[in-house]
Short mmCIF file of C-alpha atoms in Angstrom, two decimals:
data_model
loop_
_atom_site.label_atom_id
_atom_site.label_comp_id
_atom_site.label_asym_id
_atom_site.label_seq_id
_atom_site.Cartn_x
_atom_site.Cartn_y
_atom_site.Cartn_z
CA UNK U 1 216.34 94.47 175.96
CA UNK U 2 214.88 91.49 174.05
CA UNK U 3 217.01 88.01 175.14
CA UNK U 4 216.78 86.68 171.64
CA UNK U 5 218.50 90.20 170.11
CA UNK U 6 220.81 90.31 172.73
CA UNK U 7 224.57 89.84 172.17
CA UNK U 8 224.78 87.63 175.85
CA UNK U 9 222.84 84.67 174.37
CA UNK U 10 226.37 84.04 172.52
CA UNK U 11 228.02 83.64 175.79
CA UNK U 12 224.88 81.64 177.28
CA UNK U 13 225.07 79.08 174.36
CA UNK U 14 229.06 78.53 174.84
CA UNK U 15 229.26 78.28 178.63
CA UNK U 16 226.03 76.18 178.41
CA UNK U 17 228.03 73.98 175.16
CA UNK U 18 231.42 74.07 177.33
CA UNK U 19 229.33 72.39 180.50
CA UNK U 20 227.39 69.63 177.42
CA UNK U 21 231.55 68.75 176.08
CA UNK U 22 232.87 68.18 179.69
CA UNK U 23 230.09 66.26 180.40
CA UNK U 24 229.78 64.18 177.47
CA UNK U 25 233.54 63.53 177.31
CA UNK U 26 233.66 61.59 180.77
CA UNK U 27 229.97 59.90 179.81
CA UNK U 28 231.63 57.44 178.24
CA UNK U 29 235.00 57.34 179.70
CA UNK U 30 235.18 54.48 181.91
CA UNK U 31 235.01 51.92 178.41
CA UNK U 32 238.82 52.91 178.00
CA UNK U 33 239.20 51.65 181.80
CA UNK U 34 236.54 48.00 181.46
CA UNK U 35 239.67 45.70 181.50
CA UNK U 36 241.99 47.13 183.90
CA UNK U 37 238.55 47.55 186.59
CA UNK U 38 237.94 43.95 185.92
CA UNK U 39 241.22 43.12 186.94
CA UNK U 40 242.04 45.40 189.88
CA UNK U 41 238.45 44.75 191.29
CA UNK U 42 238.19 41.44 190.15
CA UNK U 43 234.76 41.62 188.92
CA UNK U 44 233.04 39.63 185.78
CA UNK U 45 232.28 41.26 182.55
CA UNK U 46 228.28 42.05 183.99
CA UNK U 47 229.28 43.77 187.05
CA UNK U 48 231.27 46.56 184.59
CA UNK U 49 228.15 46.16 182.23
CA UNK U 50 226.07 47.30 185.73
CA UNK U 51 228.74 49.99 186.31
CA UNK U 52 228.05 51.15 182.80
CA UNK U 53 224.64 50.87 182.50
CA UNK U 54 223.51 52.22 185.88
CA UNK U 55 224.94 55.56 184.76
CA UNK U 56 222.56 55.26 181.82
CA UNK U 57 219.45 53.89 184.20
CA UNK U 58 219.51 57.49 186.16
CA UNK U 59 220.20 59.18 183.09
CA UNK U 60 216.90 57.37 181.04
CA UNK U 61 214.90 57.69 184.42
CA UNK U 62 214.82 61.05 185.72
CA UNK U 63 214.32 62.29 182.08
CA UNK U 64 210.65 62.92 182.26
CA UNK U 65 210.85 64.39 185.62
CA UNK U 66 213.18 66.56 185.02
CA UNK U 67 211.70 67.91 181.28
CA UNK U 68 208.38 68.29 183.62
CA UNK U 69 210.52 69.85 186.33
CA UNK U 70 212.27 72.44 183.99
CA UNK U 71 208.84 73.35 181.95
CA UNK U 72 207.79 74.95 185.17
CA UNK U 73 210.41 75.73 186.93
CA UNK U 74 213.37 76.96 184.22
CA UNK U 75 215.61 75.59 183.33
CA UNK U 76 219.06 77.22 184.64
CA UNK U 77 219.35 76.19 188.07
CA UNK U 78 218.67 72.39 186.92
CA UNK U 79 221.68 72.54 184.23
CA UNK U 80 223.66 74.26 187.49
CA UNK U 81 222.73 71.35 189.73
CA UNK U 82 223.50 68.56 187.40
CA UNK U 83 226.68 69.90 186.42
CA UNK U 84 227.66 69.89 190.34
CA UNK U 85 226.49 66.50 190.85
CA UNK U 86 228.05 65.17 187.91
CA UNK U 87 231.48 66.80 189.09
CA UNK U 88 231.08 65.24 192.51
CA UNK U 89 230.48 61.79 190.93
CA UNK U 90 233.26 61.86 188.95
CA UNK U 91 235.38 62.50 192.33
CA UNK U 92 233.83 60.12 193.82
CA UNK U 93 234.89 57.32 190.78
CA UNK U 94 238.08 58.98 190.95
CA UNK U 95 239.02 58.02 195.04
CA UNK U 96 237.01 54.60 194.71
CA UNK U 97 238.33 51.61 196.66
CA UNK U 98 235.88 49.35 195.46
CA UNK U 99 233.21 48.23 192.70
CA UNK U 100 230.26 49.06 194.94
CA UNK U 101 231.64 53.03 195.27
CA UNK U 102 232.83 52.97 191.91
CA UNK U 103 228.76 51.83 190.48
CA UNK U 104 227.34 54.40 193.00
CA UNK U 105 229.94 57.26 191.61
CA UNK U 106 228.55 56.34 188.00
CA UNK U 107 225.01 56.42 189.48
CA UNK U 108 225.05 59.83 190.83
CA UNK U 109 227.23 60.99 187.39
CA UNK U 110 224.05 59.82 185.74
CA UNK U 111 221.69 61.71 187.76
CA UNK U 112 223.17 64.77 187.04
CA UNK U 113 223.97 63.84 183.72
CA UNK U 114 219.82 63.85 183.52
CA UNK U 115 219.75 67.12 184.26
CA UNK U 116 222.16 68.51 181.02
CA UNK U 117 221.05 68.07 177.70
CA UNK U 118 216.87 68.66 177.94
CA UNK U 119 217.80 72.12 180.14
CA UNK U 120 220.23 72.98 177.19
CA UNK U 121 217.59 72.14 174.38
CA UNK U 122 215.35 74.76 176.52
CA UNK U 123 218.09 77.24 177.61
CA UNK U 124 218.58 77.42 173.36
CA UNK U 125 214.61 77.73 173.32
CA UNK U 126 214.69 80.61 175.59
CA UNK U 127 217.66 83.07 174.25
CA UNK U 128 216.95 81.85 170.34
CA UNK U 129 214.51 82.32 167.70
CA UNK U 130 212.70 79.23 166.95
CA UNK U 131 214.11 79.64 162.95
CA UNK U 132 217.37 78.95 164.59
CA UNK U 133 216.58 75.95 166.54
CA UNK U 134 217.55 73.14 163.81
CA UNK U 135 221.14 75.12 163.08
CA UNK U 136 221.96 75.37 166.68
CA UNK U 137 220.83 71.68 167.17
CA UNK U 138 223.52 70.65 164.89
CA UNK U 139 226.24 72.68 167.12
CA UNK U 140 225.00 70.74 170.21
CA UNK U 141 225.99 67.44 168.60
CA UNK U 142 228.94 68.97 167.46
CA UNK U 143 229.91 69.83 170.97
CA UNK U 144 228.77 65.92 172.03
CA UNK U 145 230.75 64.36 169.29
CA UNK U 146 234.03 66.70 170.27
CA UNK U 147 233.44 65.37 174.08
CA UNK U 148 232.82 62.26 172.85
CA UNK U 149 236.04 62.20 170.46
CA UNK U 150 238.22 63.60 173.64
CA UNK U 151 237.28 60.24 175.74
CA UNK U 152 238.93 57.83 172.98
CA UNK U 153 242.54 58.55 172.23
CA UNK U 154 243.31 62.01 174.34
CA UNK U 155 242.26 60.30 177.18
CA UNK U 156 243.47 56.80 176.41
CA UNK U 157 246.77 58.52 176.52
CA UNK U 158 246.45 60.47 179.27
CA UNK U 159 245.65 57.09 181.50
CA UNK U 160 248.64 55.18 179.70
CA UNK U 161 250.55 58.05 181.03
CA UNK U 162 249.36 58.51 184.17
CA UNK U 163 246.52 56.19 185.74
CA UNK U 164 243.19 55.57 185.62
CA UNK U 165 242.25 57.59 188.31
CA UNK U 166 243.62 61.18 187.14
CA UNK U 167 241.71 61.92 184.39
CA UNK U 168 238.51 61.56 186.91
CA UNK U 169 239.90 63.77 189.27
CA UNK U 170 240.67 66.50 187.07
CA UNK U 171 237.50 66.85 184.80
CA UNK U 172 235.51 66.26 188.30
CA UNK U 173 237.40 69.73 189.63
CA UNK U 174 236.90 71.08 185.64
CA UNK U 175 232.85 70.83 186.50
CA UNK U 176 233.00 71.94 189.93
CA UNK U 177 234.06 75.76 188.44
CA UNK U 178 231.84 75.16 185.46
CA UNK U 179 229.28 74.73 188.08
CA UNK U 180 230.13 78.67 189.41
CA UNK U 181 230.51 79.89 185.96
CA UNK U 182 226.71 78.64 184.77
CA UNK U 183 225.16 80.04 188.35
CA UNK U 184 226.63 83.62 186.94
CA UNK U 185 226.26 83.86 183.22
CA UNK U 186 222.74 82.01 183.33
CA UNK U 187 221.47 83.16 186.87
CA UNK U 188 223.11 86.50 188.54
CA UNK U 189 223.85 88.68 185.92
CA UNK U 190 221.19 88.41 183.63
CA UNK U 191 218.93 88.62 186.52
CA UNK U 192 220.08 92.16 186.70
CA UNK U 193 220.54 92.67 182.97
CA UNK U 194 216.65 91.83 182.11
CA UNK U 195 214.95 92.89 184.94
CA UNK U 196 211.60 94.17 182.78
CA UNK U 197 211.39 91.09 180.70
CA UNK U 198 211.42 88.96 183.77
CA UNK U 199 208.93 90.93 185.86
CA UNK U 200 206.75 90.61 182.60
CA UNK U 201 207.71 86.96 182.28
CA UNK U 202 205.98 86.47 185.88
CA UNK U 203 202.81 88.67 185.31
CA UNK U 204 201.76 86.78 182.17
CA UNK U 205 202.28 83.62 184.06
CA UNK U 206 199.08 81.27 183.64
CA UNK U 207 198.08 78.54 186.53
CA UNK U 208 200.24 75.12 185.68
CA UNK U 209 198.68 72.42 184.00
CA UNK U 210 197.85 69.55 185.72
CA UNK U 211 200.72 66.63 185.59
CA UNK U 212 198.58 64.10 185.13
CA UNK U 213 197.10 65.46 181.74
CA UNK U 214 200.56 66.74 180.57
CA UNK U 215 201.45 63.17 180.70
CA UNK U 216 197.89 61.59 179.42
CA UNK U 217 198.54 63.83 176.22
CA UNK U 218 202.46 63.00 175.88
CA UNK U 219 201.81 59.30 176.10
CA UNK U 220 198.72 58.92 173.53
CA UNK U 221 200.67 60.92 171.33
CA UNK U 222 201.98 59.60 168.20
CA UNK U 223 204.49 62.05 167.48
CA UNK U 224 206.00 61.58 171.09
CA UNK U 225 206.38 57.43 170.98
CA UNK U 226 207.98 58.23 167.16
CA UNK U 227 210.90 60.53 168.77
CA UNK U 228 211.25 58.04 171.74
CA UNK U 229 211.93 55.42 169.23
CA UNK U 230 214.22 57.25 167.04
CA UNK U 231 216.19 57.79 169.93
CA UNK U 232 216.55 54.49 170.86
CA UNK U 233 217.46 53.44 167.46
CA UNK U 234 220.00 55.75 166.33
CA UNK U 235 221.35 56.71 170.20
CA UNK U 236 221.13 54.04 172.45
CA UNK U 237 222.59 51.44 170.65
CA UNK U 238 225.91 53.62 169.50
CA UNK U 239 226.19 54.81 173.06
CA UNK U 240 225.48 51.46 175.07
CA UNK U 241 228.47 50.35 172.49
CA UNK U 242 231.34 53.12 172.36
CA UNK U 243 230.62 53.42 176.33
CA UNK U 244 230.68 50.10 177.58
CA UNK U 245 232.17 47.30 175.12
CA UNK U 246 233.98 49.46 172.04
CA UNK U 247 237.43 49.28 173.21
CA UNK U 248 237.33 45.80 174.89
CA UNK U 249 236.45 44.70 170.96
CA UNK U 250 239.00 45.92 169.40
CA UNK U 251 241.24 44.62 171.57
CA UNK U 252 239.94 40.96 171.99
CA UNK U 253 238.82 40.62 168.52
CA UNK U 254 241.60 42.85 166.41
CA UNK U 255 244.49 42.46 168.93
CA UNK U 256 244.98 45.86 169.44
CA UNK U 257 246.22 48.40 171.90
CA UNK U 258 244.44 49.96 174.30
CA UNK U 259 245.26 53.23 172.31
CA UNK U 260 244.98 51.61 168.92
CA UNK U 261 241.10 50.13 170.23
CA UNK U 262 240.18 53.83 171.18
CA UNK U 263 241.42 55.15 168.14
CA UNK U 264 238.99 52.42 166.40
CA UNK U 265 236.07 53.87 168.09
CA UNK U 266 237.23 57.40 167.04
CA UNK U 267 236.58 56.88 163.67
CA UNK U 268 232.36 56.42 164.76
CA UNK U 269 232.78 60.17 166.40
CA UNK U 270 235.12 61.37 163.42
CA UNK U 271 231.68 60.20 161.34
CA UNK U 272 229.08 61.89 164.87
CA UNK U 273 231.00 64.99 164.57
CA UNK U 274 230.49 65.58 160.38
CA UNK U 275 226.92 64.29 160.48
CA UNK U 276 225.54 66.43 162.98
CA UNK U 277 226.46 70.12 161.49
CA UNK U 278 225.90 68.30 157.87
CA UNK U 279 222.59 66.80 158.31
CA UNK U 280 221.19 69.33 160.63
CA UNK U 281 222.28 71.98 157.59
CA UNK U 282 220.67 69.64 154.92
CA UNK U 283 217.66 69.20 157.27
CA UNK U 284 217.24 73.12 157.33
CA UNK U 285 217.92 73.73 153.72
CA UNK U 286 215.16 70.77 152.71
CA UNK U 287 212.64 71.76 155.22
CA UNK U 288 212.00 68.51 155.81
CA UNK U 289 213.04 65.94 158.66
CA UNK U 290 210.75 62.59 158.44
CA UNK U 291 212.43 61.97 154.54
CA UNK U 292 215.93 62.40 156.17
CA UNK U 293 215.69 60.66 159.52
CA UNK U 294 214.17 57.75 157.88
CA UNK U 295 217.47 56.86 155.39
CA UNK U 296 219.37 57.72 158.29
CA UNK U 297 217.95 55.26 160.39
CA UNK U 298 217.79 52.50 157.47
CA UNK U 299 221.73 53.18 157.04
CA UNK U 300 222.68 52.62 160.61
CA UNK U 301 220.62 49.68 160.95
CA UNK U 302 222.16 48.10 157.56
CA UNK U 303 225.79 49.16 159.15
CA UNK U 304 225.04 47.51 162.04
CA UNK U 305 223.13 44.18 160.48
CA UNK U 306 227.00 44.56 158.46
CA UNK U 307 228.83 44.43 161.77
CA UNK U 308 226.98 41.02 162.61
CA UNK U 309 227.22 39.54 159.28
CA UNK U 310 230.91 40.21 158.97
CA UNK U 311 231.17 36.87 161.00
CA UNK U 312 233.56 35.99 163.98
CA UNK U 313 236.67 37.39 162.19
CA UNK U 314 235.81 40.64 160.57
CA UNK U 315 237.66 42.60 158.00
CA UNK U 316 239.07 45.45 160.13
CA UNK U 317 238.73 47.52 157.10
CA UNK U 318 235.13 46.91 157.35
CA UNK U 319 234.63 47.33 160.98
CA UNK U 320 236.50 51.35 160.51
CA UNK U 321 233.94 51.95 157.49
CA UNK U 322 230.46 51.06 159.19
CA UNK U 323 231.96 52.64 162.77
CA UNK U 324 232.13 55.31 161.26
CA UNK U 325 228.74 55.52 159.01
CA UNK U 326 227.25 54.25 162.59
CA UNK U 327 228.43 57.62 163.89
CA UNK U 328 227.52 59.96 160.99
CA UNK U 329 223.66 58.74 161.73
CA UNK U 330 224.50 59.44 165.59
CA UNK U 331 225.02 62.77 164.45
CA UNK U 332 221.57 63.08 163.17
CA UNK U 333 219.77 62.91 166.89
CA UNK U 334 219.49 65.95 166.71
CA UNK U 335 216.49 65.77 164.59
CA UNK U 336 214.38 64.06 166.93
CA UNK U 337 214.49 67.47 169.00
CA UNK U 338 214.00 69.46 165.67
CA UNK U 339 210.97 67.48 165.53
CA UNK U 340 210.37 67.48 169.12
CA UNK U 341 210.35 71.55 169.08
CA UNK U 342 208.31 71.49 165.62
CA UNK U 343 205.67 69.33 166.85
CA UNK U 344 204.44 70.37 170.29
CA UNK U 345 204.11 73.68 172.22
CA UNK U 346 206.80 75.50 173.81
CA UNK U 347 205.38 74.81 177.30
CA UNK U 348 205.83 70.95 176.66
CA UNK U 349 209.06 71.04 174.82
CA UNK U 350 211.19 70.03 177.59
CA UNK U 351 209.38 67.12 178.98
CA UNK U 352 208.52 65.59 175.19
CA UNK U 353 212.37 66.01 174.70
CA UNK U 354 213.17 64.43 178.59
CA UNK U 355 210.77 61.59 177.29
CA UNK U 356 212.36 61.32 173.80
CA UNK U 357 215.86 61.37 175.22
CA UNK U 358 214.95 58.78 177.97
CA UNK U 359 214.26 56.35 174.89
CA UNK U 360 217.99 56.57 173.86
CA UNK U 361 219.15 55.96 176.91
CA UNK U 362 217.16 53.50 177.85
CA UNK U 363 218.35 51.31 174.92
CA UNK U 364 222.08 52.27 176.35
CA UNK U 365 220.91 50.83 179.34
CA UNK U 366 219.97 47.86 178.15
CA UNK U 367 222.84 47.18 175.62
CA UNK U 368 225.95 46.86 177.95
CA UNK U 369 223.89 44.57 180.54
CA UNK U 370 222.73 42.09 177.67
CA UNK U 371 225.76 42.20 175.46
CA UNK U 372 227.75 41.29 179.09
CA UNK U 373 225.59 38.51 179.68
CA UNK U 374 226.03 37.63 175.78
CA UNK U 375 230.26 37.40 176.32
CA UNK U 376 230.15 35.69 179.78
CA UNK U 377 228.88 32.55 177.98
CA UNK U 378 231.94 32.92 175.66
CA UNK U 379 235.13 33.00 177.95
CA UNK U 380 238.68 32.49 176.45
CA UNK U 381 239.11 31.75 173.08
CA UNK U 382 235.75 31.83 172.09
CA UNK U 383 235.42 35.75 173.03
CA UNK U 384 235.13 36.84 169.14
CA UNK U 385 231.39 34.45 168.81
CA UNK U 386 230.33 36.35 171.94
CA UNK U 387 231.13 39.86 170.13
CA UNK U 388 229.51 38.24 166.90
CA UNK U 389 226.26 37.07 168.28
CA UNK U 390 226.56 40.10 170.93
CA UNK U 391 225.81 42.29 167.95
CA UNK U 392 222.20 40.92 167.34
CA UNK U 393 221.00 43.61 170.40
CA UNK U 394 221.90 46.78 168.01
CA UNK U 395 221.12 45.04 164.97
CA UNK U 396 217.11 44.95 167.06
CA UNK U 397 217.57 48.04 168.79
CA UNK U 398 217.91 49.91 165.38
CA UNK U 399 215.34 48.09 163.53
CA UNK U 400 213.27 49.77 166.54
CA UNK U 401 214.80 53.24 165.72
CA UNK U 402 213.65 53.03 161.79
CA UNK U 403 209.89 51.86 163.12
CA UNK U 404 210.00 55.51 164.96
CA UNK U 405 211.21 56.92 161.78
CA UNK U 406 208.55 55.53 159.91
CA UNK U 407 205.76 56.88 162.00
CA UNK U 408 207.52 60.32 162.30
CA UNK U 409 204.70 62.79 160.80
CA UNK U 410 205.62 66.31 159.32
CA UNK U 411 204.81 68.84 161.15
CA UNK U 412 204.13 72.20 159.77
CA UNK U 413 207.30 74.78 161.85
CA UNK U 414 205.51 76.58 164.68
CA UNK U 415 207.33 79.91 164.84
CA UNK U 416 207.11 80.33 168.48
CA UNK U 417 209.62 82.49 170.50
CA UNK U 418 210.79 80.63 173.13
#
C-alpha cells in the first residue's frame, strides 16, 4: 500500500493540524495576560518583551537544527517531542511564582514549538503528492489563523472568567494526550500498516551528506536568503505584534477592554484566516508565486507604513482596516514553503524551510524587545508617541520582507513524491 493513495494520510494530516491549532493558539497567548504580569510580578514593559521574545529566540534558533535533524532522521518522533515539551512548558507558565519561571516556561514552549511546523511541512511531504503541496499549505495556515483567532477573544474570556492561570493549565494537559495520540497515528500503527514500503525505504537509503556542505549550499543560495526574508517581512513583524504588544495598544491608545483590545486584534486573524486558503488557491490556479508574494508583501508594508502615519491618535476605523489587510498577507506565508518545496530537493526541504521559518521568527524576536525599549522612554501620558514611533520596527521589518520578494526567482514545479 502506497502512503500517498492511502485513506490514513487523512487522519495523519488532521491529528498532525489538531497538534499545529493547539500549539499556535497558546503561541501567542500570554499578550492577553502583558498587563496583569506586569502588575502581579512587578516587572517593566522589557522584562514581558524578554518573556515574549525568548519564546520566539528558541523557536528562530533551533530551526535549522531541527530541519537538518528531521531530513535524516524523520520527522514524526520530532513533531511527538515538541508537542510534549511544549505541553510541559505551558504547565510550567501555568504554576509560576515568579518572572524568572514564568520566561523559562516560555523558553522551553519555544523549543518545542521549534520542533512543529517544519516536521508538519515534511509529514505533508511524505503522505502527499507534491501537486498537492500548495492546496494543503493553505489548510496549514488555516489551522494557524483558527489557533491564532482562539487566543484573542475565546480566551480573553475565558481569563476574565476565570484567571490567568487556567487556560495554561488546561491546553498544557490538551498537548500532553495530543502527545500519545501523534506517537500512534504517526509512529505505531503505520509501522505495522506499511511494513514493505518501510523496509524498502531503508534499503534504498544512500550515505548522508555531509552537514557542512548541506549548509555551504543553503547559505550561498539565493533562493534560500529570498524565503528567509519573506518570512521575516510578512511573519515576524505580525507575530512579534499580535503576541507581545496588540492588546496592550488597544487598550492604552483606544481605551478599550481587555476583551474589546483582543477582539481588535481578531480582525488581523479574521483577514490570516481568508488569505491563506484564498491566496494559496489563487497561487495554484496562476501557477505562479514570485508575481503574488511580491503585491502581498508591498500591501503589508504600505498597511503598516499606514499604521505609523496615522499619527499619535489614530482613526480606530483605520487601525480595524489595515489589522486586518496586515493579516490577509500573514495568510500568504505559506508561499514561502510553496517556494521552499518548488525550489530545492526533497532531501533539503526541511532544513531550507527550518532556515526560512527561523527568518520570521527571528524578526518576532526582535520586535517585542525593541518596541519595549521604544515605550519605556514614553511612560504615562505619553504612551500613544511610544506606540507611534514604536511602529517604525514593522514599517523596516517589512520593507525587508518585499526585498526577499523581489529576489524570489520562479522555479519550474519539481514533481517529486515525497
Amino acid at each position: 500500500m502506497d502512503k500517498q493513495e492511502s485513506r490514513y494520510r487523512w487522519l495523519v494530516l488532521s491529528i498532525s493540524l489538531f497538534a499545529y491549532f493547539v500549539i499556535v493558539s497558546q503561541r501567542t497567548a500570554p499578550g492577553l495576560v502583558t498587563d496583569t504580569l506586569m502588575s502581579e510580578f512587578h516587572v517593566s514593559a522589557a522584562v514581558i518583551g524578554l518573556m515574549s521574545s525568548i519564546q520566539f529566540f528558541a523557536y528562530a534558533g533551533l530551526q535549522i537544527p531541527i530541519g537538518l535533524l528531521s531530513d535524516r532522521f524523520g520527522p514524526n518522533r520530532f513533531l511527538i517531542a515538541g508537542t510534549l515539551l511544549n505541553g510541559i512548558g505551558c504547565l510550567i507558565f501555568s504554576f509560576a511564582p515568579n518572572e524568572s519561571l514564568l520566561i523559562f516556561a516560555r523558553f522551553l514552549a519555544g523549543i518545542g514549538d521549534a520542533a512543529i511546523f517544519v516536521n508538519v511541512v515534511l509529514i505533508l511531504s511524505e503522505w502527499f503528492k507534491a501537486g498537492e503541496f500548495i492546496k494543503l499549505m493553505g489548510i496549514v495556515s488555516l489551522a494557524a489563523s483558527i489557533g491564532s483567532l482562539t487566543a484573542t477573544f475565546p480566551y480573553s474570556a475565558w481569563i476574565s472568567s476565570t484567571s490567568w492561570r487556567q487556560p495554561f493549565l488546561v491546553i498544557g494537559i490538551i498537548l500532553l494526550i495530543t502527545t500519545f495520540l501523534l506517537y500512534y497515528i504517526l509512529v505505531a500503527r503505520p509501522g505495522k500498516m506499511f511494513k514493505d514500503e518501510a523496509k524498502t525505504k531503508k534499503v534504498s537509503e544512500k550515505a548522508p551528506e555531509s552537514v557542512w556542505a548541506i549548509l555551504k549550499r543553503m547559505f550561498t543560495a539565493r533562493q534560500a536568503w529570498a524565503t528567509f526574508l519573506c518570512h521575516f517581512g510578512v511573519v515576524g513583524t505580525y507575530i512579534g505584534f499580535i503576541g507581545s504588544w496588540g492588546v496592550p495598544y488597544g487598550i492604552h491608545v483606544f481605551g478599550l477592554s481587555r476583551s474589546a483590545a483582543s477582539q481588535l486584534m481578531m480582525y488581523g486573524l479574521l483577514g490570516a484566516m481568508i488569505g491563506g486558503p484564498l491566496i494559496s488557491w489563487m497561487t495554484s490556479k496562476l501557477g505562479t508565486i514570485k508575481k503574488i508574494y511580491a503585491l502581498v508583501h508591498l500591501i503589508v508594508f504600505l498597511s503598516w507604513c499606514g499604521l505609523f502615519l496615522s499619527g499619535v491618535n489614530p482613526s480606530f476605523l483605520l487601525a480595524v482596516s489595515l489589522f486586518f489587510i496586515i493579516g490577509f498577507g500573514n495568510g500568504a506565508s505559506s508561499l514561502t514553503f510553496a517556494a521552499v518545496r518548488s525550489s530545492f530537493r526533497i532531501e533539503e526541504v526541511g532544513v531550507i524551510s527550518g532556515f526560512s521559518n527561523m527568518g520570521g521568527f527571528l524578526s518576532a524576536v526582535l520586535l517585542p524587545i525593541v518596541f519595549g525599549k521604544v515605550l519605556d522612554f514614553f511612560p504615562g501620558d505619553a504612551l500613544n508617541a511610544g506606540y507611534h514611533y514604536g511602529f517604525l520596527i514593522p514599517v523596516l521589518f517589512s520593507f525587508l520582507g518585499l526585498t526577499g520578494a523581489l529576489l524570489l526567482k520562479e522555479e519550474r514545479k519539481e514533481e517529486v513524491s515525497a
